[in-house]
Amino acid sequence: MTARTVAVLLAGGIGVRVGLGVPKQLIKIAGKAIVEHTLEVVNASPVIDEIIIVMNAGAIQQLESFKDAERFPKLSRIIPGGETRNDSTRAALAVIDDDPDTKVLFHDAVRPFVNERILEDCVEALEHYDAVDTAIPSADTIIQIDSSSHITGIPNRSTLRRGQTPQAFRAGTIRRAYELAAGDPSFHATDDCGVVFTYLPEVPIFVVDGTAENMKVTEPIDVHIADKIFQLQSSSLTADGELPDMSGQVVIVFGGSYGIGQSIVQLAARAGAEVHEFSRSTTGTDVRSRGQVKKAIRAVHEKAGRIDAVVVTAGVLQMGPLTKTKVKQIEAGIETNFLAPVIVARAAHKYLKRTGGQVLLFTSSSHTRGRANYGVYSASKAAVVNLTQSLAEEWSEDGVSINCISPQRTHTPMRTNAFGEEPLETLLAPENVAAVSLQVLGSDLTGQVISVRVEDIRDKTR
């Protein structure tokens, strides 16, 4: 009989170092709590049979929504953790079956980028070993110091590894190690492999390769790095990817009369969606008008009976020094580029809540750094990114997704009017951006900023 594999997500920390006022495992990145991202990866793994979460006792009630048999069928229980990491491991072992051959993987809940290959390697290694660790080579030179901060040794870096998780064991082995540790009044260990290493020195501990991405979110800077990794993961969506089947879906595009918006209208229709386009030039709809936006969305819902996605591509790009730009032009730019997405998102929410739908906004590659002569535009687009991330958190319990496309230079009338004619090989085609946009609409992403770059498209066409 094949041994069962139980994954234990250790979420007992309180996150003092992160400094955001909530346990670090509950910090939201890309629209979801970190522990939720981790749970999704582990739950989807075919090598895992059961999942137990060991949670900070003071915040355990915040995981009640995870008790969803349809969404997380492998999650069997959520139990309170102990005062230390080792206490939390003991708590998990106490509720795992007594079969000594059961495979147990202990994984930090704040390592959301563990991948299927690592999980498979750990489980496979337990066919040959009773204890397994995950680690990566050290890129830095490691030094040893004494109490006076003097270097006492410089170990050979080639033999050093940085420990990660999962750490995996046969249940009988890790139980025995903790039984022996319990009799040691000076017992102290920072991880579970350390317990086996100290109290069962005869047991070899095999090491599988981790990844640099399998980081632990511990410090404030880690939150920002993790957010960027999620963005990089979502950038795997490509213009030559297969379009989703959108049959039966109703899509609204504001700003769909030309450029990227027009391409989205055409591709969404080709994918089977019922598409409704609104713009000043075709329907007389001003996206800056709350009344006109609400009227347009309401009319579509009355006609189609549902709304699955609302896309906002409308935008204006005005060039020139701030001091020489008329105030009315500045106001119009901010209203179109930022206020309009706010108005549309607010008006669309109640309809998308009924379908578990998505809002798709657009930013600019200039959102990360202001550019001379169009700083108001760049600032407005940066605000759209913040809006996307904040609404992803606000709407997570409603089941409404919101994402943001960040296309690099794109061959659109708006860009040509601002910059003049440019070499086509340096620009994205609107169809490329539209293809990625539809893949996002067909995904379960939320809170993401998806970059579409000229280099990515060009490399794939060579």
CSV table of C-alpha atoms in Angstrom, one decimal:
chain,number,residue,atom,x,y,z
A,1,MET,CA,0.0,0.0,0.0
A,2,THR,CA,1.4,3.4,-1.0
A,3,ALA,CA,2.1,5.7,1.9
A,4,ARG,CA,0.0,8.8,2.2
A,5,THR,CA,1.5,12.3,1.9
A,6,VAL,CA,0.5,15.0,4.3
A,7,ALA,CA,1.6,18.7,3.8
A,8,VAL,CA,1.7,20.8,6.9
A,9,LEU,CA,1.7,24.6,6.3
A,10,LEU,CA,3.3,26.3,9.2
A,11,ALA,CA,1.6,29.7,9.7
A,12,GLY,CA,2.2,30.3,13.4
A,13,GLY,CA,4.4,33.5,13.0
A,14,ILE,CA,3.2,36.9,14.1
A,15,GLY,CA,5.3,38.9,11.6
A,16,VAL,CA,6.9,41.5,13.8
A,17,ARG,CA,9.7,42.1,11.4
A,18,VAL,CA,7.4,42.8,8.4
A,19,GLY,CA,5.9,45.6,10.4
A,20,LEU,CA,2.5,45.8,8.7
A,21,GLY,CA,0.4,45.3,11.7
A,22,VAL,CA,-0.9,41.9,10.7
A,23,PRO,CA,0.5,38.4,10.9
A,24,LYS,CA,2.9,38.1,7.9
A,25,GLN,CA,1.0,35.0,6.5
A,26,LEU,CA,-2.1,37.2,6.2
A,27,ILE,CA,-0.5,40.1,4.3
A,28,LYS,CA,-2.2,40.4,1.0
A,29,ILE,CA,-0.1,40.3,-2.2
A,30,ALA,CA,-1.7,40.1,-5.7
A,31,GLY,CA,-5.1,40.2,-4.1
A,32,LYS,CA,-4.7,37.3,-1.8
A,33,ALA,CA,-3.2,36.5,1.6
A,34,ILE,CA,0.3,34.9,1.3
A,35,VAL,CA,-0.9,31.7,3.0
A,36,GLU,CA,-3.7,31.5,0.5
A,37,HIS,CA,-1.3,31.6,-2.4
A,38,THR,CA,0.7,28.9,-0.8
A,39,LEU,CA,-2.3,26.8,-0.1
A,40,GLU,CA,-3.4,27.0,-3.7
A,41,VAL,CA,-0.1,25.7,-4.9
A,42,VAL,CA,0.0,22.8,-2.5
A,43,ASN,CA,-3.6,21.9,-2.9
A,44,ALA,CA,-3.1,21.7,-6.7
A,45,SER,CA,-0.2,19.2,-6.4
A,46,PRO,CA,-1.0,15.6,-7.3
A,47,VAL,CA,1.6,14.3,-4.9
A,48,ILE,CA,-0.2,15.8,-1.9
A,49,ASP,CA,-3.1,13.8,-0.3
A,50,GLU,CA,-3.9,16.0,2.7
A,51,ILE,CA,-3.1,19.5,4.0
A,52,ILE,CA,-3.0,20.7,7.6
A,53,ILE,CA,-2.5,24.4,8.4
A,54,VAL,CA,-1.0,25.3,11.8
A,55,MET,CA,-2.0,28.9,12.4
A,56,ASN,CA,-1.2,31.6,14.9
A,57,ALA,CA,-3.9,30.9,17.5
A,58,GLY,CA,-4.7,34.6,17.8
A,59,ALA,CA,-5.7,34.9,14.1
A,60,ILE,CA,-6.9,31.4,13.3
A,61,GLN,CA,-10.5,32.6,12.8
A,62,GLN,CA,-9.3,34.6,9.8
A,63,LEU,CA,-8.7,31.4,7.9
A,64,GLU,CA,-12.4,30.2,8.2
A,65,SER,CA,-13.1,31.0,4.6
A,66,PHE,CA,-10.5,28.4,3.6
A,67,LYS,CA,-12.7,25.6,4.9
A,68,ASP,CA,-14.3,25.2,1.4
A,69,ALA,CA,-14.4,21.6,0.3
A,70,GLU,CA,-14.9,22.6,-3.3
A,71,ARG,CA,-12.0,25.0,-3.5
A,72,PHE,CA,-9.5,23.3,-1.1
A,73,PRO,CA,-10.6,19.6,-1.0
A,74,LYS,CA,-7.3,18.5,0.5
A,75,LEU,CA,-7.4,20.8,3.5
A,76,SER,CA,-8.5,18.6,6.4
A,77,ARG,CA,-8.0,20.9,9.4
A,78,ILE,CA,-6.7,24.2,10.7
A,79,ILE,CA,-5.2,23.9,14.1
A,80,PRO,CA,-3.6,26.5,16.5
A,81,GLY,CA,0.2,26.6,16.6
A,82,GLY,CA,2.5,26.7,19.6
A,83,GLU,CA,4.8,29.3,21.0
A,84,THR,CA,7.7,28.1,18.8
A,85,ARG,CA,8.2,26.6,15.4
A,86,ASN,CA,9.0,23.3,17.1
A,87,ASP,CA,5.8,23.5,19.2
A,88,SER,CA,3.8,24.0,16.0
A,89,THR,CA,5.4,20.9,14.4
A,90,ARG,CA,4.5,18.9,17.5
A,91,ALA,CA,0.9,20.1,17.2
A,92,ALA,CA,0.7,18.9,13.7
A,93,LEU,CA,2.3,15.5,14.4
A,94,ALA,CA,-0.3,15.0,17.2
A,95,VAL,CA,-3.2,15.0,14.6
A,96,ILE,CA,-1.4,13.0,11.9
A,97,ASP,CA,-2.2,9.3,11.7
A,98,ASP,CA,0.1,6.9,13.6
A,99,ASP,CA,1.5,5.1,10.5
A,100,PRO,CA,5.3,5.6,10.7
A,101,ASP,CA,5.5,5.4,6.9
A,102,THR,CA,3.3,8.4,6.3
A,103,LYS,CA,5.2,11.1,4.4
A,104,VAL,CA,5.0,14.5,6.0
A,105,LEU,CA,6.1,17.8,4.4
A,106,PHE,CA,6.5,20.8,6.6
A,107,HIS,CA,6.4,24.0,4.6
A,108,ASP,CA,6.5,27.7,5.6
A,109,ALA,CA,3.2,29.2,4.8
A,110,VAL,CA,5.1,32.4,3.9
A,111,ARG,CA,6.9,30.8,1.0
A,112,PRO,CA,4.2,31.1,-1.6
A,113,PHE,CA,6.5,30.4,-4.6
A,114,VAL,CA,7.2,26.7,-3.9
A,115,ASN,CA,6.6,24.9,-7.1
A,116,GLU,CA,5.4,21.5,-8.2
A,117,ARG,CA,8.9,20.3,-9.1
A,118,ILE,CA,10.1,20.9,-5.5
A,119,LEU,CA,7.1,19.2,-4.0
A,120,GLU,CA,7.6,16.2,-6.3
A,121,ASP,CA,11.3,16.0,-5.6
A,122,CYS,CA,10.7,16.0,-1.8
A,123,VAL,CA,8.1,13.2,-2.0
A,124,GLU,CA,10.2,11.1,-4.4
A,125,ALA,CA,13.3,11.5,-2.2
A,126,LEU,CA,11.3,10.0,0.7
A,127,GLU,CA,11.2,6.7,-1.2
A,128,HIS,CA,15.0,6.5,-0.5
A,129,TYR,CA,15.5,8.6,2.6
A,130,ASP,CA,13.7,9.2,5.9
A,131,ALA,CA,14.6,12.9,6.0
A,132,VAL,CA,14.8,15.5,3.2
A,133,ASP,CA,15.6,19.2,3.2
A,134,THR,CA,15.3,21.8,0.5
A,135,ALA,CA,18.1,24.3,-0.2
A,136,ILE,CA,19.9,26.5,-2.7
A,137,PRO,CA,23.6,27.4,-3.2
A,138,SER,CA,24.8,30.5,-1.5
A,139,ALA,CA,25.8,33.3,-3.8
A,140,ASP,CA,27.5,35.2,-1.0
A,141,THR,CA,30.6,34.3,0.9
A,142,ILE,CA,29.7,33.2,4.4
A,143,ILE,CA,31.9,34.1,7.3
A,144,GLN,CA,32.1,33.0,10.9
A,145,ILE,CA,32.7,35.6,13.6
A,146,ASP,CA,33.4,35.6,17.4
A,147,SER,CA,31.8,37.7,20.1
A,148,SER,CA,34.1,40.6,19.2
A,149,SER,CA,32.9,40.5,15.5
A,150,HIS,CA,36.3,39.2,14.4
A,151,ILE,CA,36.3,36.7,11.5
A,152,THR,CA,37.2,33.3,12.8
A,153,GLY,CA,36.5,31.3,9.6
A,154,ILE,CA,35.5,31.5,6.0
A,155,PRO,CA,33.9,28.2,5.0
A,156,ASN,CA,34.2,26.9,1.4
A,157,ARG,CA,31.2,28.3,-0.3
A,158,SER,CA,30.8,25.3,-2.6
A,159,THR,CA,29.8,23.2,0.3
A,160,LEU,CA,27.3,25.7,1.8
A,161,ARG,CA,23.6,25.8,1.1
A,162,ARG,CA,20.8,28.2,2.2
A,163,GLY,CA,18.0,26.2,3.8
A,164,GLN,CA,14.4,26.5,2.6
A,165,THR,CA,11.3,24.4,2.9
A,166,PRO,CA,9.6,22.0,2.4
A,167,GLN,CA,11.4,19.7,4.9
A,168,ALA,CA,10.1,16.2,4.5
A,169,PHE,CA,10.1,13.1,6.7
A,170,ARG,CA,8.7,9.7,7.3
A,171,ALA,CA,6.4,10.3,10.2
A,172,GLY,CA,8.1,7.7,12.4
A,173,THR,CA,11.4,9.4,12.0
A,174,ILE,CA,10.4,13.0,12.8
A,175,ARG,CA,8.3,11.7,15.8
A,176,ARG,CA,11.3,9.8,17.2
A,177,ALA,CA,13.5,12.8,16.8
A,178,TYR,CA,11.1,15.0,18.8
A,179,GLU,CA,10.7,12.3,21.5
A,180,LEU,CA,14.4,12.4,22.0
A,181,ALA,CA,14.5,16.2,22.0
A,182,ALA,CA,11.8,16.3,24.7
A,183,GLY,CA,14.3,14.8,27.1
A,184,ASP,CA,16.9,17.4,26.5
A,185,PRO,CA,16.5,20.5,28.7
A,186,SER,CA,18.8,22.5,26.4
A,187,PHE,CA,16.8,21.6,23.3
A,188,HIS,CA,16.6,24.4,20.7
A,189,ALA,CA,16.2,24.1,16.9
A,190,THR,CA,15.2,26.6,14.3
A,191,ASP,CA,13.9,23.9,11.9
A,192,ASP,CA,12.8,20.3,11.8
A,193,CYS,CA,15.8,18.9,9.9
A,194,GLY,CA,17.9,20.4,12.7
A,195,VAL,CA,16.0,18.2,15.2
A,196,VAL,CA,16.7,15.0,13.2
A,197,PHE,CA,20.3,16.1,12.6
A,198,THR,CA,20.9,16.6,16.3
A,199,TYR,CA,19.0,13.7,17.8
A,200,LEU,CA,19.2,11.1,15.1
A,201,PRO,CA,22.7,11.6,13.7
A,202,GLU,CA,22.6,8.2,12.0
A,203,VAL,CA,19.8,9.3,9.7
A,204,PRO,CA,21.1,10.8,6.5
A,205,ILE,CA,19.3,14.0,5.4
A,206,PHE,CA,19.0,14.3,1.6
A,207,VAL,CA,18.9,17.7,0.1
A,208,VAL,CA,16.8,18.6,-3.0
A,209,ASP,CA,17.3,21.8,-5.0
A,210,GLY,CA,15.1,24.7,-4.2
A,211,THR,CA,14.8,27.9,-6.2
A,212,ALA,CA,15.7,31.5,-5.6
A,213,GLU,CA,12.0,32.4,-6.0
A,214,ASN,CA,11.1,30.1,-3.1
A,215,MET,CA,11.8,33.0,-0.7
A,216,LYS,CA,10.4,33.5,2.8
A,217,VAL,CA,8.4,36.7,3.3
A,218,THR,CA,9.9,37.9,6.6
A,219,GLU,CA,11.2,41.5,6.1
A,220,PRO,CA,9.4,44.6,4.8
A,221,ILE,CA,11.4,44.5,1.5
A,222,ASP,CA,10.3,40.9,1.0
A,223,VAL,CA,6.7,42.0,0.5
A,224,HIS,CA,7.8,44.2,-2.4
A,225,ILE,CA,10.0,41.5,-3.9
A,226,ALA,CA,7.2,38.9,-3.6
A,227,ASP,CA,4.8,41.3,-5.4
A,228,LYS,CA,7.2,41.7,-8.2
A,229,ILE,CA,7.7,37.9,-8.5
A,230,PHE,CA,3.9,37.5,-8.9
A,231,GLN,CA,4.1,40.1,-11.7
A,232,LEU,CA,6.9,38.2,-13.4
A,233,GLN,CA,4.9,35.0,-13.1
A,234,SER,CA,1.9,36.5,-14.8
A,235,SER,CA,4.1,37.9,-17.6
A,236,SER,CA,4.4,34.3,-18.9
A,237,LEU,CA,1.1,35.1,-20.7
A,238,THR,CA,2.1,35.6,-24.3
A,239,ALA,CA,0.6,37.1,-27.4
A,240,ASP,CA,0.9,33.8,-29.3
A,241,GLY,CA,-0.9,31.9,-26.5
A,242,GLU,CA,-4.3,30.3,-27.1
A,243,LEU,CA,-7.2,32.5,-26.7
A,244,PRO,CA,-9.7,31.5,-24.0
A,245,ASP,CA,-13.1,30.2,-24.9
A,246,MET,CA,-15.4,33.1,-24.1
A,247,SER,CA,-18.6,31.6,-25.3
A,248,GLY,CA,-21.6,32.8,-23.4
A,249,GLN,CA,-19.7,35.7,-21.7
A,250,VAL,CA,-20.6,39.3,-22.0
A,251,VAL,CA,-17.8,41.8,-22.3
A,252,ILE,CA,-17.9,45.6,-22.1
A,253,VAL,CA,-15.1,47.7,-23.6
A,254,PHE,CA,-14.9,51.4,-22.8
A,255,GLY,CA,-12.6,53.0,-25.4
A,256,GLY,CA,-13.0,50.3,-28.0
A,257,SER,CA,-13.3,52.4,-31.1
A,258,TYR,CA,-9.6,52.2,-32.1
A,259,GLY,CA,-6.2,51.0,-31.0
A,260,ILE,CA,-5.9,48.4,-28.3
A,261,GLY,CA,-9.6,48.7,-27.4
A,262,GLN,CA,-10.7,48.0,-30.9
A,263,SER,CA,-8.4,44.9,-31.1
A,264,ILE,CA,-9.8,43.6,-27.8
A,265,VAL,CA,-13.4,44.0,-29.2
A,266,GLN,CA,-12.5,42.0,-32.3
A,267,LEU,CA,-10.5,39.3,-30.5
A,268,ALA,CA,-13.1,38.8,-27.8
A,269,ALA,CA,-15.9,38.5,-30.4
A,270,ARG,CA,-13.7,35.9,-32.2
A,271,ALA,CA,-13.3,34.0,-28.9
A,272,GLY,CA,-17.1,33.7,-28.7
A,273,ALA,CA,-18.0,36.6,-26.4
A,274,GLU,CA,-20.9,39.0,-26.8
A,275,VAL,CA,-19.0,42.4,-26.9
A,276,HIS,CA,-20.4,45.8,-26.2
A,277,GLU,CA,-18.2,48.8,-27.1
A,278,PHE,CA,-18.6,52.3,-25.8
A,279,SER,CA,-16.6,55.4,-26.7
A,280,ARG,CA,-17.1,59.1,-27.5
A,281,SER,CA,-16.8,58.6,-31.2
A,282,THR,CA,-19.2,55.6,-31.6
A,283,THR,CA,-21.7,55.9,-28.8
A,284,GLY,CA,-21.2,59.4,-27.5
A,285,THR,CA,-20.2,57.9,-24.1
A,286,ASP,CA,-17.8,60.0,-22.0
A,287,VAL,CA,-16.0,57.7,-19.5
A,288,ARG,CA,-15.6,60.7,-17.2
A,289,SER,CA,-19.3,60.9,-16.7
A,290,ARG,CA,-20.7,58.8,-13.9
A,291,GLY,CA,-24.2,59.0,-15.2
A,292,GLN,CA,-23.2,57.9,-18.8
A,293,VAL,CA,-21.1,55.1,-17.5
A,294,LYS,CA,-23.8,53.7,-15.3
A,295,LYS,CA,-26.3,54.0,-18.1
A,296,ALA,CA,-24.1,52.1,-20.5
A,297,ILE,CA,-23.4,49.3,-18.1
A,298,ARG,CA,-27.1,49.1,-17.0
A,299,ALA,CA,-28.2,48.9,-20.6
A,300,VAL,CA,-25.9,46.0,-21.4
A,301,HIS,CA,-27.1,44.1,-18.3
A,302,GLU,CA,-30.8,44.6,-19.2
A,303,LYS,CA,-30.1,43.4,-22.7
A,304,ALA,CA,-27.7,40.5,-22.0
A,305,GLY,CA,-28.8,39.5,-18.5
A,306,ARG,CA,-25.2,39.3,-17.2
A,307,ILE,CA,-21.8,41.0,-17.4
A,308,ASP,CA,-18.6,39.0,-17.1
A,309,ALA,CA,-15.8,41.5,-17.9
A,310,VAL,CA,-15.4,45.3,-18.1
A,311,VAL,CA,-12.4,46.7,-19.9
A,312,VAL,CA,-11.2,50.3,-19.8
A,313,THR,CA,-8.7,51.2,-22.5
A,314,ALA,CA,-9.8,54.9,-22.9
A,315,GLY,CA,-6.9,57.3,-22.3
A,316,VAL,CA,-5.3,60.5,-23.4
A,317,LEU,CA,-1.7,61.4,-23.7
A,318,GLN,CA,-0.8,65.1,-23.8
A,319,MET,CA,2.8,66.2,-24.2
A,320,GLY,CA,4.4,69.3,-22.9
A,321,PRO,CA,6.0,71.0,-19.9
A,322,LEU,CA,3.7,71.2,-16.9
A,323,THR,CA,4.1,74.9,-16.5
A,324,LYS,CA,3.0,75.5,-20.2
A,325,THR,CA,0.0,73.1,-20.1
A,326,LYS,CA,-3.4,74.6,-19.6
A,327,VAL,CA,-5.1,73.6,-16.3
A,328,LYS,CA,-8.2,72.4,-18.2
A,329,GLN,CA,-6.0,70.0,-20.2
A,330,ILE,CA,-4.4,68.7,-17.0
A,331,GLU,CA,-7.8,68.1,-15.4
A,332,ALA,CA,-9.1,66.4,-18.6
A,333,GLY,CA,-6.0,64.1,-18.6
A,334,ILE,CA,-6.4,63.1,-14.9
A,335,GLU,CA,-10.1,62.6,-15.3
A,336,THR,CA,-9.8,60.3,-18.4
A,337,ASN,CA,-6.7,58.4,-17.3
A,338,PHE,CA,-7.5,57.9,-13.6
A,339,LEU,CA,-11.0,59.1,-12.6
A,340,ALA,CA,-12.6,57.2,-15.4
A,341,PRO,CA,-11.3,53.8,-14.3
A,342,VAL,CA,-12.5,54.6,-10.8
A,343,ILE,CA,-16.0,55.5,-12.1
A,344,VAL,CA,-16.2,52.4,-14.3
A,345,ALA,CA,-14.9,50.0,-11.6
A,346,ARG,CA,-17.3,51.4,-9.1
A,347,ALA,CA,-20.3,51.1,-11.4
A,348,ALA,CA,-19.4,47.6,-12.7
A,349,HIS,CA,-18.8,46.0,-9.3
A,350,LYS,CA,-22.3,45.0,-8.4
A,351,TYR,CA,-22.8,43.3,-11.8
A,352,LEU,CA,-19.5,41.5,-11.8
A,353,LYS,CA,-20.2,40.2,-8.2
A,354,ARG,CA,-23.0,38.2,-9.6
A,355,THR,CA,-20.8,36.4,-12.2
A,356,GLY,CA,-17.4,36.4,-10.5
A,357,GLY,CA,-16.3,38.7,-13.3
A,358,GLN,CA,-13.3,40.9,-13.8
A,359,VAL,CA,-12.3,44.5,-14.4
A,360,LEU,CA,-9.3,45.0,-16.7
A,361,LEU,CA,-7.6,48.4,-16.6
A,362,PHE,CA,-4.6,49.8,-18.5
A,363,THR,CA,-1.5,51.5,-17.2
A,364,SER,CA,1.7,52.6,-19.0
A,365,SER,CA,5.2,51.4,-18.8
A,366,SER,CA,6.0,54.9,-17.6
A,367,HIS,CA,4.1,54.2,-14.4
A,368,THR,CA,7.3,53.2,-12.6
A,369,ARG,CA,9.1,56.4,-13.2
A,370,GLY,CA,7.8,59.9,-14.2
A,371,ARG,CA,8.9,61.1,-17.6
A,372,ALA,CA,9.6,64.7,-18.6
A,373,ASN,CA,6.8,66.4,-20.5
A,374,TYR,CA,4.2,63.8,-19.6
A,375,GLY,CA,4.5,63.6,-15.9
A,376,VAL,CA,0.7,64.0,-15.2
A,377,TYR,CA,0.0,61.1,-17.6
A,378,SER,CA,2.6,58.9,-15.8
A,379,ALA,CA,1.4,59.8,-12.4
A,380,SER,CA,-2.2,59.0,-13.4
A,381,LYS,CA,-1.1,55.6,-14.7
A,382,ALA,CA,0.8,54.9,-11.5
A,383,ALA,CA,-2.5,55.7,-9.6
A,384,VAL,CA,-4.3,53.1,-11.8
A,385,VAL,CA,-1.8,50.5,-10.6
A,386,ASN,CA,-2.4,51.3,-7.0
A,387,LEU,CA,-6.2,51.3,-7.6
A,388,THR,CA,-5.9,47.8,-9.1
A,389,GLN,CA,-3.9,46.4,-6.2
A,390,SER,CA,-6.2,48.0,-3.6
A,391,LEU,CA,-9.5,46.9,-5.2
A,392,ALA,CA,-8.1,43.4,-5.6
A,393,GLU,CA,-8.0,43.2,-1.8
A,394,GLU,CA,-11.3,45.0,-1.3
A,395,TRP,CA,-13.1,42.7,-3.7
A,396,SER,CA,-11.5,39.4,-2.9
A,397,GLU,CA,-14.4,38.2,-0.8
A,398,ASP,CA,-16.8,39.2,-3.5
A,399,GLY,CA,-15.2,37.0,-6.0
A,400,VAL,CA,-14.5,40.0,-8.4
A,401,SER,CA,-11.1,40.1,-10.0
A,402,ILE,CA,-9.3,43.2,-11.2
A,403,ASN,CA,-6.0,43.3,-13.2
A,404,CYS,CA,-4.0,45.9,-15.1
A,405,ILE,CA,-2.2,45.6,-18.4
A,406,SER,CA,1.1,47.5,-18.8
A,407,PRO,CA,2.0,47.5,-22.5
A,408,GLN,CA,5.2,48.9,-23.7
A,409,ARG,CA,5.3,51.2,-26.7
A,410,THR,CA,2.3,50.3,-28.8
A,411,HIS,CA,1.4,51.4,-32.3
A,412,THR,CA,-1.8,53.3,-31.6
A,413,PRO,CA,-3.2,56.6,-32.9
A,414,MET,CA,-2.7,58.1,-29.4
A,415,ARG,CA,1.0,57.3,-29.4
A,416,THR,CA,1.5,58.5,-33.0
A,417,ASN,CA,-0.2,61.8,-32.2
A,418,ALA,CA,2.2,62.2,-29.2
A,419,PHE,CA,5.5,61.0,-30.6
A,420,GLY,CA,5.0,61.0,-34.4
A,421,GLU,CA,5.9,58.1,-36.7
A,422,GLU,CA,8.3,55.5,-35.2
A,423,PRO,CA,9.9,52.3,-36.6
A,424,LEU,CA,7.3,49.6,-36.4
A,425,GLU,CA,9.8,47.0,-35.2
A,426,THR,CA,10.2,49.0,-32.0
A,427,LEU,CA,6.5,49.0,-31.3
A,428,LEU,CA,3.9,46.4,-30.1
A,429,ALA,CA,0.9,45.8,-32.4
A,430,PRO,CA,-2.4,46.4,-30.7
A,431,GLU,CA,-3.4,42.8,-31.5
A,432,ASN,CA,-0.4,41.6,-29.4
A,433,VAL,CA,-1.7,43.5,-26.4
A,434,ALA,CA,-5.2,42.4,-27.0
A,435,ALA,CA,-4.2,38.8,-27.1
A,436,VAL,CA,-2.5,39.0,-23.7
A,437,SER,CA,-5.5,40.9,-22.3
A,438,LEU,CA,-7.9,38.1,-23.3
A,439,GLN,CA,-5.7,35.6,-21.6
A,440,VAL,CA,-5.9,37.6,-18.4
A,441,LEU,CA,-9.6,37.8,-18.7
A,442,GLY,CA,-9.6,34.0,-19.0
A,443,SER,CA,-7.4,33.5,-15.9
A,444,ASP,CA,-8.0,33.6,-12.2
A,445,LEU,CA,-5.4,36.3,-11.7
A,446,THR,CA,-6.3,39.3,-9.5
A,447,GLY,CA,-4.3,42.3,-8.4
A,448,GLN,CA,-1.7,41.8,-11.1
A,449,VAL,CA,0.1,44.2,-13.3
A,450,ILE,CA,0.9,42.3,-16.5
A,451,SER,CA,3.7,43.6,-18.6
A,452,VAL,CA,3.6,43.2,-22.4
A,453,ARG,CA,7.0,44.0,-23.9
A,454,VAL,CA,8.3,44.6,-27.4
A,455,GLU,CA,11.3,42.3,-26.7
A,456,ASP,CA,9.1,39.4,-25.7
A,457,ILE,CA,7.0,39.6,-28.9
A,458,ARG,CA,10.0,40.1,-31.2
A,459,ASP,CA,11.9,37.2,-29.6
A,460,LYS,CA,9.0,34.8,-30.2
A,461,THR,CA,8.6,35.8,-33.9
A,462,ARG,CA,12.3,35.1,-34.8
